[in-house]
Phi, psi and omega in degrees: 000008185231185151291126202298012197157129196205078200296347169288341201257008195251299183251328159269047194210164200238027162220054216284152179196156174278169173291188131318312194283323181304325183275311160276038191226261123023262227293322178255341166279353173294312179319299180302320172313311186287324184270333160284028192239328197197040175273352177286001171273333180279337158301277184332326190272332170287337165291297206278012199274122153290004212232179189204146154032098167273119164252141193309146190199191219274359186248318181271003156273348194281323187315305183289347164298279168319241182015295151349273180329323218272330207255317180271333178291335164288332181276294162355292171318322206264327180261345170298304165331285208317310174267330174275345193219131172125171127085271181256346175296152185270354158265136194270174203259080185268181189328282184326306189289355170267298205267350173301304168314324193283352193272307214292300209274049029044259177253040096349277207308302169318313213261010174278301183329297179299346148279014156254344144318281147320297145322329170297303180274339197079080172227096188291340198162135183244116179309318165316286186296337161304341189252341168277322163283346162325278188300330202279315203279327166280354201249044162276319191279011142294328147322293181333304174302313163283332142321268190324340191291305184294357171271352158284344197271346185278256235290023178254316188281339192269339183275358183236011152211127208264324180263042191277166200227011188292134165232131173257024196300306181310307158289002177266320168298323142326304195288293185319296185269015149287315182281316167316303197287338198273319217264327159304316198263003180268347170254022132285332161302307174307316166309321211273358147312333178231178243239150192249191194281172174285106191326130182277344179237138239191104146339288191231148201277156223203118203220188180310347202285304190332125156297131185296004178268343181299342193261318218282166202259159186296339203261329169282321164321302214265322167310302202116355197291279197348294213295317203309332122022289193302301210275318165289350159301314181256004174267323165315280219234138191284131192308138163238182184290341198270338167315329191249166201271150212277196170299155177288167186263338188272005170250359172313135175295338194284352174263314190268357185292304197307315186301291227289294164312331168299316174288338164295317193290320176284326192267319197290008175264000000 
């Protein structure tokens, strides 16, 4: 119902803002775009996972809630449209209020599986997922802006004409459940900073010794914050052998022997 791109009201102006279609077209379908684009990583990790049975705790039920929620409010959207807008209504039913919930609970829906996947494989932390909630959350906040505004701007017309006949119920359920949505998914972003519990089954075992990257959360991964640990360690006290942390296990000869040899085996004949 808006212009999908309108550069006086974005860049030649000195109060710039996106349109509506843009900010719900653009600003939320790239997230979506991006984690089905490289969701074959989060397969790939599930494939390559050694560990088994993640038991359940308080960051990956909270991970499955939230989500839950993320999934009924989406749906929520897609039948609210349905019935408030279209058909005998005075609003009309465009593109966007049908396939957006459905593009939105789509993956909802991909990635609460894959946190029961994960939990399944022992797949402690993910980068998809982590990165998909990253973008959906900044590229929210222009909305954020743009809500607030047009809901000061409905309470300037309902205080200043008090027997006024505007019904804005549609647009007030929009400001409500964009901000619920908004307030899940930036607390989805905080689960997905850490790292979920330790795996009950384990290829190979795994103990206080263990390097801490094997635990550590993707965000962490990608700092470098594990490490830090090591390195304040050796800035105390000059380092020894029994100081360090054992091998990653996929760096183990008995992992790396097998591979080294196949390949070997192959060229020298």
């Amino acid at each position: 119902g808006s212009q999908f791109w309108n550069a006086s009201e974005t860049w030649w102006t000195d109060d710039p803002d996106f349109t509506p279609c843009f900010e719900q077209t653009v600003l939320v379908w790239t997230p979506c775009a991006f984690y089905w684009c490289f969701v074959i990583f989060d397969f790939y990790y599930l494939k390559a996972s050694l560990d088994r049975n993640i038991p359940w705790n308080k960051l990956n039920v909270s991970k499955a809630l939230v989500n839950l929620g993320l999934l009924v409010i989406t749906a929520l959207d897609l039948i609210m449209a349905l019935i408030k807008k279209g058909g005998d209504s005075e609003l009309p039913l465009y593109d966007l209020d049908v396939w957006g919930p459905i593009i939105k609970f789509a993956t909802f829906l991909l990635i609460f599986i894959f946190i029961l996947l994960n939990r399944k494989y022992g797949v402690q932390t993910t980068g998809c997922q982590f990165l998909f909630w990253f973008l959906l959350t900044v590229l929210s906040i222009p909305r954020c802006r743009t809500e607030v505004r047009q809901d000061a701007d409905r309470q300037k017309i309902l205080d200043s004409q008090q027997d006024t006949k505007h019904n804005f119920f549609w647009e007030e359920y929009q400001f409500v459940s964009f901000f619920i949505s908004f307030t899940f998914t930036c607390i989805m972003l905080i689960l997905n900073c850490f790292a979920d519990g330790m795996p009950k089954q384990t290829k190979y075992q795994r103990g206080e010794n263990e390097i801490p990257e094997l635990s550590a959360s993707f965000i962490s991964r990608i700092t470098y914050r594990w490490f830090d640990s090591m390195a304040l360690k050796g800035y105390r006290n000059p380092l020894e052998e029994k100081d360090l942390w054992d091998l990653r296990p996929q760096d183990s000869c008995s992992e790396v022997m097998p591979i080294f040899a196949h390949h070997w085996n192959q060229n020298v004949r």
